[in-house]
Short mmCIF file of C-alpha atoms in Angstrom, two decimals:
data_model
loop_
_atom_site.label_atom_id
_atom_site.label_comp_id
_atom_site.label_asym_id
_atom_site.label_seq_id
_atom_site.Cartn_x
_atom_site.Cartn_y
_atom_site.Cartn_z
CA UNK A 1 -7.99 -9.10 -12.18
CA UNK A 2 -8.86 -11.12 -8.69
CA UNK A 3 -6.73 -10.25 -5.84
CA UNK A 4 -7.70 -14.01 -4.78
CA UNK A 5 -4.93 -16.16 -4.45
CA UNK A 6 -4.22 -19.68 -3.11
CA UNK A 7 -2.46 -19.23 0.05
CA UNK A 8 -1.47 -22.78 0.61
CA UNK A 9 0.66 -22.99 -3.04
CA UNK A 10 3.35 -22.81 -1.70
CA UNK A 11 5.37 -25.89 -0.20
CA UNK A 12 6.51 -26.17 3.10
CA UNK A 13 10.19 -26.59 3.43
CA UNK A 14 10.70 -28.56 6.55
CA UNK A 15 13.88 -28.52 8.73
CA UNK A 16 15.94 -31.40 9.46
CA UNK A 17 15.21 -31.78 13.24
CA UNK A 18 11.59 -31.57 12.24
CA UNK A 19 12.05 -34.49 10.07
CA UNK A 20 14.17 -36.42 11.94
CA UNK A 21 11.83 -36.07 15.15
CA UNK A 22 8.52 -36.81 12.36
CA UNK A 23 10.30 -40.29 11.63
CA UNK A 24 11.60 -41.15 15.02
CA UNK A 25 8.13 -40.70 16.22
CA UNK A 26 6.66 -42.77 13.26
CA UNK A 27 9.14 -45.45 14.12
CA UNK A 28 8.00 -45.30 18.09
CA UNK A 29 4.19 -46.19 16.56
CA UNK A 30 5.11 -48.92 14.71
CA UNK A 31 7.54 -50.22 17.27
CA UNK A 32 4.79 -50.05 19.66
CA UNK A 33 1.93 -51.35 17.34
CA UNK A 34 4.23 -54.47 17.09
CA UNK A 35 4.51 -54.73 20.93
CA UNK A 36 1.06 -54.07 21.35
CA UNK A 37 0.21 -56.99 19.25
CA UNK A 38 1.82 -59.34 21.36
CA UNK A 39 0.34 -58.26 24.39
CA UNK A 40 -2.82 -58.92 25.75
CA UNK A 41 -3.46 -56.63 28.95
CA UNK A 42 -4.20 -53.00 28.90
CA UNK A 43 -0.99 -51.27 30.10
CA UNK A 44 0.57 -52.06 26.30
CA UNK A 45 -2.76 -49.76 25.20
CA UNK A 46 -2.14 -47.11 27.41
CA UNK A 47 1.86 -46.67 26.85
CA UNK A 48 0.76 -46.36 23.00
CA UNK A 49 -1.17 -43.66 23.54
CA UNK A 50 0.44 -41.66 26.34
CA UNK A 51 4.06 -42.26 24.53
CA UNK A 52 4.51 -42.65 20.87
CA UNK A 53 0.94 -41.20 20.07
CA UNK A 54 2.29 -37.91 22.37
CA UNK A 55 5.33 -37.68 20.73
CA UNK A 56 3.83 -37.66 17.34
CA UNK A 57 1.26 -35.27 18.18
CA UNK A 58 4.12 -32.67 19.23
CA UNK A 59 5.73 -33.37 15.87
CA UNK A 60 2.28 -32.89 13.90
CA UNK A 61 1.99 -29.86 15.68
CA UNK A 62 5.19 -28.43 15.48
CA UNK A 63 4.00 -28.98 11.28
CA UNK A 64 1.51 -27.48 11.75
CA UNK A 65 2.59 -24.70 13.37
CA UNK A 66 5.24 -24.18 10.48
CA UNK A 67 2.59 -24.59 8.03
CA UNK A 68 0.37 -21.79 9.28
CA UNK A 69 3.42 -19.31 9.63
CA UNK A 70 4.54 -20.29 6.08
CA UNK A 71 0.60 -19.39 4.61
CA UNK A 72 0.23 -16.06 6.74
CA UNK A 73 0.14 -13.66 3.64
CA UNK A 74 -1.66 -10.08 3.62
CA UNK A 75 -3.64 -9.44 0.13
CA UNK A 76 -4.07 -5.71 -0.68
CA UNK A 77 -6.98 -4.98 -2.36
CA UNK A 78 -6.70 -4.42 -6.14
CA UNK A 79 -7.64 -1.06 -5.96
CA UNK A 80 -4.15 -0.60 -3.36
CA UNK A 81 -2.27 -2.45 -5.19
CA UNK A 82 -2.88 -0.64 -8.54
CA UNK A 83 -2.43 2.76 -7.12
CA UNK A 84 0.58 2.35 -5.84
CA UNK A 85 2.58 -0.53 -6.91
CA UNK A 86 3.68 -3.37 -4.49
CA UNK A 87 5.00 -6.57 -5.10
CA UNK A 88 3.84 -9.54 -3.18
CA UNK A 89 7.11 -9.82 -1.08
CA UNK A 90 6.74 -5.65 -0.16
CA UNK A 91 2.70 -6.14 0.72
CA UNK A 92 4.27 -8.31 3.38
CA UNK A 93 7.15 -6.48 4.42
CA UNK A 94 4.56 -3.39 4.95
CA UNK A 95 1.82 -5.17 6.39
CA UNK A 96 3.48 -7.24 8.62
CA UNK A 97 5.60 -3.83 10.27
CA UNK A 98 2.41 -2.52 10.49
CA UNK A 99 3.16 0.42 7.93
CA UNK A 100 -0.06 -1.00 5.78
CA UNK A 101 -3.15 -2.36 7.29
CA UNK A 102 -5.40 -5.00 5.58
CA UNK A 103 -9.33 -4.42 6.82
CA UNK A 104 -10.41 -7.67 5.80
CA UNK A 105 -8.12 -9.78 8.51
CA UNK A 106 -9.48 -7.42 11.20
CA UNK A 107 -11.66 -9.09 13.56
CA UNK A 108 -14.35 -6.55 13.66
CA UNK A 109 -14.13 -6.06 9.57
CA UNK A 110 -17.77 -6.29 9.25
CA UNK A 111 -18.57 -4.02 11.49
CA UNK A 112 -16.91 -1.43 9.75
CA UNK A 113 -19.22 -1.87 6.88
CA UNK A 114 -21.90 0.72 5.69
CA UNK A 115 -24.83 0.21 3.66
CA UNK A 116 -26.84 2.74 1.68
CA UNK A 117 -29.29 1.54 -0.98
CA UNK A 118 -28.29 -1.49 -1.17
CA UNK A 119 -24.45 -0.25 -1.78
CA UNK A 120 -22.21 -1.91 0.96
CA UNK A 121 -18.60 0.18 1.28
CA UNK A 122 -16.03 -0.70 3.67
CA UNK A 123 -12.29 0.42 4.20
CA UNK A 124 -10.00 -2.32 2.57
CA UNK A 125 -6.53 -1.25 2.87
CA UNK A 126 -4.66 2.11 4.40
CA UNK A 127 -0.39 2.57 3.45
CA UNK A 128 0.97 5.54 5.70
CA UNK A 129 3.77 6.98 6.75
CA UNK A 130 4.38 10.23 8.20
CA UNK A 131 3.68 12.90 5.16
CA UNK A 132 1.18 10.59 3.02
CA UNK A 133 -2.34 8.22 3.60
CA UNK A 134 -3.13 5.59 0.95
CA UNK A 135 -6.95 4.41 1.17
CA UNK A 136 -9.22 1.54 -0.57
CA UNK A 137 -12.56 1.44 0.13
CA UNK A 138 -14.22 -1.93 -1.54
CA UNK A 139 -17.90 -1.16 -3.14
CA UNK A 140 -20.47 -3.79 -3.65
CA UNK A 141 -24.01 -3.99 -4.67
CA UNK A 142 -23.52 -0.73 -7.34
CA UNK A 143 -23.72 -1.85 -11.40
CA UNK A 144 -23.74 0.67 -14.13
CA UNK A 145 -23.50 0.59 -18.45
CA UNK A 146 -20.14 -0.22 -20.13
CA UNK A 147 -18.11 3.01 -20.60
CA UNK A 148 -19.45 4.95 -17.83
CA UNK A 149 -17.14 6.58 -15.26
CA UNK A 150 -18.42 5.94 -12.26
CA UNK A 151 -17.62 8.37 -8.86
CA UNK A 152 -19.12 10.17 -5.96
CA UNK A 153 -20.84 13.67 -5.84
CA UNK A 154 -19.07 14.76 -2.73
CA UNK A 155 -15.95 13.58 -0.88
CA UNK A 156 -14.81 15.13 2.20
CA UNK A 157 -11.51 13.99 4.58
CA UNK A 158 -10.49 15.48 7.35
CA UNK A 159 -8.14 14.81 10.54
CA UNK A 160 -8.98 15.11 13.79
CA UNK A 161 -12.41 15.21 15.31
CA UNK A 162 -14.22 18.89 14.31
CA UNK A 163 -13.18 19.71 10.28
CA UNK A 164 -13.66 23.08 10.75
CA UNK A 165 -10.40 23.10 12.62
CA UNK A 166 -7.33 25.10 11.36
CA UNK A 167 -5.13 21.72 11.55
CA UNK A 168 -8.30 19.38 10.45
CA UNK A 169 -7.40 20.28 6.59
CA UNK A 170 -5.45 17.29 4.02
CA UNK A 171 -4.09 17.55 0.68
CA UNK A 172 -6.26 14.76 -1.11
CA UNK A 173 -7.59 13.09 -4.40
CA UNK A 174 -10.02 10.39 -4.74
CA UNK A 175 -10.76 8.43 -7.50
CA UNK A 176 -12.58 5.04 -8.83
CA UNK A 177 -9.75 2.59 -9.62
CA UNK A 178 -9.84 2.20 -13.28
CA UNK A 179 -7.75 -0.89 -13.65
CA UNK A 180 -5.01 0.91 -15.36
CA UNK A 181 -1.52 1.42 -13.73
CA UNK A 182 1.69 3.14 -15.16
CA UNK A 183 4.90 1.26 -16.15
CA UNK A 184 8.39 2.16 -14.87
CA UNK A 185 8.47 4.56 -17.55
CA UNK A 186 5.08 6.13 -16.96
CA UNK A 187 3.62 4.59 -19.77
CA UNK A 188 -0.49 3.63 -19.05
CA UNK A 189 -1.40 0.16 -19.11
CA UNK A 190 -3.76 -2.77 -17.79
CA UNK A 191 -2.78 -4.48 -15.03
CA UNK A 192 -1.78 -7.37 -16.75
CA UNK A 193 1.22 -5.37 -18.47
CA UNK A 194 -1.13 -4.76 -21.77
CA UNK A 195 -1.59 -1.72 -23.61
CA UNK A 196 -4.62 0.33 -22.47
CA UNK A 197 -7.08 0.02 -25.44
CA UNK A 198 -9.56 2.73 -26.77
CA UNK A 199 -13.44 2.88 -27.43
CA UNK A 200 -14.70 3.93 -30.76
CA UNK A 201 -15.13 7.93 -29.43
CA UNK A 202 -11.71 7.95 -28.56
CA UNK A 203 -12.18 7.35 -24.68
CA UNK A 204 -10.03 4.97 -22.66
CA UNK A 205 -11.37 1.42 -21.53
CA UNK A 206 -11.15 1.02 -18.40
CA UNK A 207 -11.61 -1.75 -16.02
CA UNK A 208 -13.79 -0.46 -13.14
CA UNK A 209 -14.78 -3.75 -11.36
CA UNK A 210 -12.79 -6.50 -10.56
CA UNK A 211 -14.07 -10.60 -11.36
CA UNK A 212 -16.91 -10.42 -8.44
CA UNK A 213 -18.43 -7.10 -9.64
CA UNK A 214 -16.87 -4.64 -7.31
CA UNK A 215 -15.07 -1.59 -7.37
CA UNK A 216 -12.95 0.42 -5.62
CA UNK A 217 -11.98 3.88 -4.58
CA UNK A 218 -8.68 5.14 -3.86
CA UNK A 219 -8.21 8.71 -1.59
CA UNK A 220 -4.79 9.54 -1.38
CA UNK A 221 -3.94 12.23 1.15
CA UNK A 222 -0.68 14.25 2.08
CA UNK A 223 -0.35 16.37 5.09
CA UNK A 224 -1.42 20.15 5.07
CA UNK A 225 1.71 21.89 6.63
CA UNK A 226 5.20 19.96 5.97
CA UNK A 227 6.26 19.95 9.69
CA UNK A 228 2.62 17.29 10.46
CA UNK A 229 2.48 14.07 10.55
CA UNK A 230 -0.31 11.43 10.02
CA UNK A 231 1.16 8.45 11.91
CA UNK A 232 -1.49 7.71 14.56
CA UNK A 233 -3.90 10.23 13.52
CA UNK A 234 -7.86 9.66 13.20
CA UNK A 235 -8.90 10.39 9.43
CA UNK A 236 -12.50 10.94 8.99
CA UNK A 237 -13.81 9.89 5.16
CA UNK A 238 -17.26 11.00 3.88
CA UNK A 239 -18.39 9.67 0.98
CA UNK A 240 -22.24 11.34 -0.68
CA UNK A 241 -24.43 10.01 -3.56
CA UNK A 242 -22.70 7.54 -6.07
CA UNK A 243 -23.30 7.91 -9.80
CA UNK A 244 -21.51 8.82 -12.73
CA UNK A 245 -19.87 11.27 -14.63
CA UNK A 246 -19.91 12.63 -17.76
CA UNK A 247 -18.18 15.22 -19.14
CA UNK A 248 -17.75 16.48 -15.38
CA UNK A 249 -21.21 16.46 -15.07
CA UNK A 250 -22.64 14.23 -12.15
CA UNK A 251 -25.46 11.78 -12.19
CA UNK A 252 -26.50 10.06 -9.34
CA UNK A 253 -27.61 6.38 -9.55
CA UNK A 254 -27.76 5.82 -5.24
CA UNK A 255 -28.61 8.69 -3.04
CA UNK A 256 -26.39 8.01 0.85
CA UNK A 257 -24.02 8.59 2.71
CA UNK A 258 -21.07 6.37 3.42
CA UNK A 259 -18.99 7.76 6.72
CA UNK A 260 -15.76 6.25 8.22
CA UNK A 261 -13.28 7.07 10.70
CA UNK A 262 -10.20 5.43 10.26
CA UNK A 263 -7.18 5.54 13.14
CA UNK A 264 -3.84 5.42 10.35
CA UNK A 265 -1.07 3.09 11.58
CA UNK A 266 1.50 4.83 13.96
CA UNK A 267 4.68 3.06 13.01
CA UNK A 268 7.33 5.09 10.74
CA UNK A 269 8.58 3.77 7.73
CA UNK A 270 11.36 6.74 6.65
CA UNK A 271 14.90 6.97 6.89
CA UNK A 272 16.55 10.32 7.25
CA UNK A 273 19.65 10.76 5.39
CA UNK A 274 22.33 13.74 4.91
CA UNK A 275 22.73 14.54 1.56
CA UNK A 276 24.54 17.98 1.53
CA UNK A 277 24.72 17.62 -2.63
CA UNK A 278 24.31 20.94 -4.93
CA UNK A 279 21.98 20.48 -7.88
CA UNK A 280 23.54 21.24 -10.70
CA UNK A 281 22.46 24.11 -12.79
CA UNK A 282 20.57 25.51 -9.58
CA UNK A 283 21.28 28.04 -6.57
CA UNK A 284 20.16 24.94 -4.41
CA UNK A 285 21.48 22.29 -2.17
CA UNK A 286 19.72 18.95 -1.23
CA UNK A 287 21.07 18.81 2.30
CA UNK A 288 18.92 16.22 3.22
CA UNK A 289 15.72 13.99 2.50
CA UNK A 290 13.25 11.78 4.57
CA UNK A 291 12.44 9.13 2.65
CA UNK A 292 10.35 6.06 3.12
CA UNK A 293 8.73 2.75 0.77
CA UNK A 294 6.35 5.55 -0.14
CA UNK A 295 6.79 8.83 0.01
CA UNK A 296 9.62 11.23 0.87
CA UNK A 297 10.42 14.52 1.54
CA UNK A 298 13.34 16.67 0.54
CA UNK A 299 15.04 19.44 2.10
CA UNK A 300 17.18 21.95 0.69
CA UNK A 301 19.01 25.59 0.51
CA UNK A 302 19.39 28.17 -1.76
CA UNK A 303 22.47 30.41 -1.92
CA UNK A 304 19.72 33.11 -3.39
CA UNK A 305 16.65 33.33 -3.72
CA UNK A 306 14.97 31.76 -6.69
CA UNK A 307 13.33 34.73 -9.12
CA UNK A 308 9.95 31.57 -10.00
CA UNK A 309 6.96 32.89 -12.14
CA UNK A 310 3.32 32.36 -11.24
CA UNK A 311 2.86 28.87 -10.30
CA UNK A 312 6.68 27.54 -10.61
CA UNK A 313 8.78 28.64 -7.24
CA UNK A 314 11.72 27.67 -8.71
CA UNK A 315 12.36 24.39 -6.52
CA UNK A 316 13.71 21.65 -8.30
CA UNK A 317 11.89 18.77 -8.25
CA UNK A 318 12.81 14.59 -7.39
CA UNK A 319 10.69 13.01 -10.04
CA UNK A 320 12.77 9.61 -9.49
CA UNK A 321 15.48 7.25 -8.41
CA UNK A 322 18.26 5.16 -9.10
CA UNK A 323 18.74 1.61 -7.42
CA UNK A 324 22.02 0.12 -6.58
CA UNK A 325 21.47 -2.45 -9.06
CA UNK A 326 21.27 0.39 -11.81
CA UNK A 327 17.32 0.26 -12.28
CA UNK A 328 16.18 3.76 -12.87
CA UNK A 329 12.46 4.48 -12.08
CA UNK A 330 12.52 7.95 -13.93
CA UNK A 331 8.60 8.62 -12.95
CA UNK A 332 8.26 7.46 -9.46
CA UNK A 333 6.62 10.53 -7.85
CA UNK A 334 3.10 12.25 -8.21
CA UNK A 335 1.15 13.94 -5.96
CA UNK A 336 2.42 16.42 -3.43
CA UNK A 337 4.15 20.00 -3.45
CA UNK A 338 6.90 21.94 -2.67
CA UNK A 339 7.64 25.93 -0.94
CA UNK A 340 9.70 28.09 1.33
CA UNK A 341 10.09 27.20 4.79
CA UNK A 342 11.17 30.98 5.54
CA UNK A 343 10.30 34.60 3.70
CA UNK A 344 14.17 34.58 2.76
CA UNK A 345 13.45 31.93 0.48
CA UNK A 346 16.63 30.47 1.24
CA UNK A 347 14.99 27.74 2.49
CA UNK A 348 12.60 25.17 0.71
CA UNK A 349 11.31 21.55 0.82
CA UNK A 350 9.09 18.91 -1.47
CA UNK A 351 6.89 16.51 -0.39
CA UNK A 352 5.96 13.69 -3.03
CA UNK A 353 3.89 10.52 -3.25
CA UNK A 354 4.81 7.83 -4.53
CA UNK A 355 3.35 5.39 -7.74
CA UNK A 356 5.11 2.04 -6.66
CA UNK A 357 6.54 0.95 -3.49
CA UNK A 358 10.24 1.19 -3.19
CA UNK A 359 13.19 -0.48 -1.03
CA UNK A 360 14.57 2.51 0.71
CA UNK A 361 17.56 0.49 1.28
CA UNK A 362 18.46 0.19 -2.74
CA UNK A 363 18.37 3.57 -3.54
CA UNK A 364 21.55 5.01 -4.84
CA UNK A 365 20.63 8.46 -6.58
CA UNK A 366 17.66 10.79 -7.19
CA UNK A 367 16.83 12.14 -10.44
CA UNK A 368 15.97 15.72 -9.94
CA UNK A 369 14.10 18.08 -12.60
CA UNK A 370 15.77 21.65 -12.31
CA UNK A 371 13.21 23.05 -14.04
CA UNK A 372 10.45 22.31 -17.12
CA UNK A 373 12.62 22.87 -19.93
CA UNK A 374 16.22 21.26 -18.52
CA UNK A 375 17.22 18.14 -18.36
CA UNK A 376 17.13 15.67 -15.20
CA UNK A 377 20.30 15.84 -13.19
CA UNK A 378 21.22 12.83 -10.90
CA UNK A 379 22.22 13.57 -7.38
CA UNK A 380 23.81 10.15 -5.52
CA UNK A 381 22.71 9.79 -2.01
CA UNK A 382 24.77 7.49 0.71
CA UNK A 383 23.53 5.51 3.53
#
């Protein structure tokens, strides 16, 4: 699917006074064009220009300036916009507060550009907020068989300027954009709402490269300790050998390395709310969350400590939310993790990503899992 789009589709509603000064100034011409005409020296010339000519001028301008407000639009890439959901109206919204960042409107774009082999990769779009880093990088110049997965041998991100530092480490996965997304009820499918397809061995289709031949990779990243933040911080992204994989086995087709370091937008996106609601079914409490169009955390206490097994603590989980409008998005988190914020375990916290922007604003109620085999309770939230 091309993430081109005609950015001049849209008409231009123009005020009244707009108007009204367009057609007195139109008027003015003609009434002067007619005086003109009956004149025969050179001061009727120069009052048509310095006058109604002026005055129209301001009115084509002030136009103009409406019409390049009205087609200022940010594009995420595809890659961006398949990983994590947006609608045009959010990709705005985010851009435009500076919580996403589009690479391609930069100035300097090009110069962020690295080339290896003949393989050009540049950053194309970065969503943050304080717990979690969404990154596209666009990839040109690479072409491989139908059906293969393609991928890099070795992908390292760190914060910070030395990565052997104790507060350099990130929670991150990176992965070629396949062209399939998930629906709001975490059902796979194409991006044009159609039901992912299969090859003859059983093995998903996917769509790896968009109409122009490119692909894209997406890291997403989540802070190492719960009490960091990434707003403002300097990511470095290291990208070695592209090939393919099969069967977890790596092939390289393009031997290089592809560096970056990326400063993440500093503005915060999350609301912190009081929540002081008891899950049902649980010794816990959300008392409160921070949550933003992409990520949130959640904060609660336990009247005793949770007895967990192996890799389940016992903290219940927000795997969704209800809007005001009563639109539940049952699957909307993924990545991130949860634990004890003292040895008491009395104390405990979750970190998620997100799948699809959100309005932070319309959310009524999460939808928490207690644990694996209960059902999801619903735990209404006020603002």
């Amino acid at each position: 699917m091309s993430n081109k789009k005609n950015i001049f589709s849209e008409e231009i509603e123009l005020s009244e006074i707009v108007l009204k000064k367009t057609n007195q100034a139109f008027e003015m011409i003609r009434q002067e064009d007619i005086g003109y005409m009956k004149k025969t020296n050179t001061k009727g010339k120069k009052s048509f220009k310095t006058q109604a000519a002026a005055v129209a001028c301001v009115c084509i301008l002030a136009v103009s300036s409406i019409s390049a407000v009205a087609a200022i639009h940010h594009y995420w890439g595809r890659g961006m916009s398949g990983n994590i959901q947006a609608s045009g109206e959010q990709q705005q919204v985010l851009t435009e507060e500076k919580v996403a960042k589009v690479y391609s409107e930069e100035p300097d774009s090009l110069s962020l550009a690295v080339t290896n082999n003949g393989i050009t990769i540049e950053p194309d779009t970065v969503v943050v907020d304080d717990r979690f880093a969404y990154m596209s990088f666009n990839i040109s110049g690479y072409s491989m068989e139908d059906g293969m997965e393609p991928g890099f041998e070795m992908v390292n991100v760190y914060q910070g300027d030395n990565p052997e530092d104790d507060d350099a480490r990130v929670n991150m996965s990176g992965t070629m954009y396949n062209g399939i997304i998930s629906d709001e009820n975490g059902a796979p499918v194409y991006e044009d709402g159609t039901s992912v397809k299969m090859h003859e061995d059983g093995s998903i289709i996917c769509h790896y490269t968009d109409s122009n031949g490119n692909m894209e990779y997406i890291i997403q990243a989540s802070i190492g300790n719960e009490n960091d933040s990434f707003l403002g911080k300097t990511i470095h992204v290291n990208l070695k050998n592209l090939g393919t994989f099969s069967k977890a086995k790596f092939t390289p087709a393009a031997e290089g390395n592809w560096n970056f370091e990326i400063i993440l937008p500093d503005v915060s996106s999350s609301q912190n709310i009081k929540v002081g609601q008891k899950v049902e079914g649980t010794d816990f409490t959300i008392e409160s969350i921070s949550i933003s169009p992409i990520s949130m955390k959640v904060n609660y206490s336990a009247s005793a400590a949770p007895a967990g097994h192996e890799d389940d603590l016992g903290i219940p989980e927000v795997k969704g939310v209800i809007l005001k409008d009563g639109t539940r998005i049952p699957y909307l988190t993924g990545a991130g993790g949860s634990g004890f914020t003292d040895s008491s375990k009395h104390n405990a916290y979750q970190i998620a990503g997100y799948n699809r922007v959100i309005d932070v604003d319309d959310v009524a109620a999460l939808i928490v899992l207690t644990s694996p085999e209960s059902e999801k309770v619903e735990i209404p939230i006020s603002k």
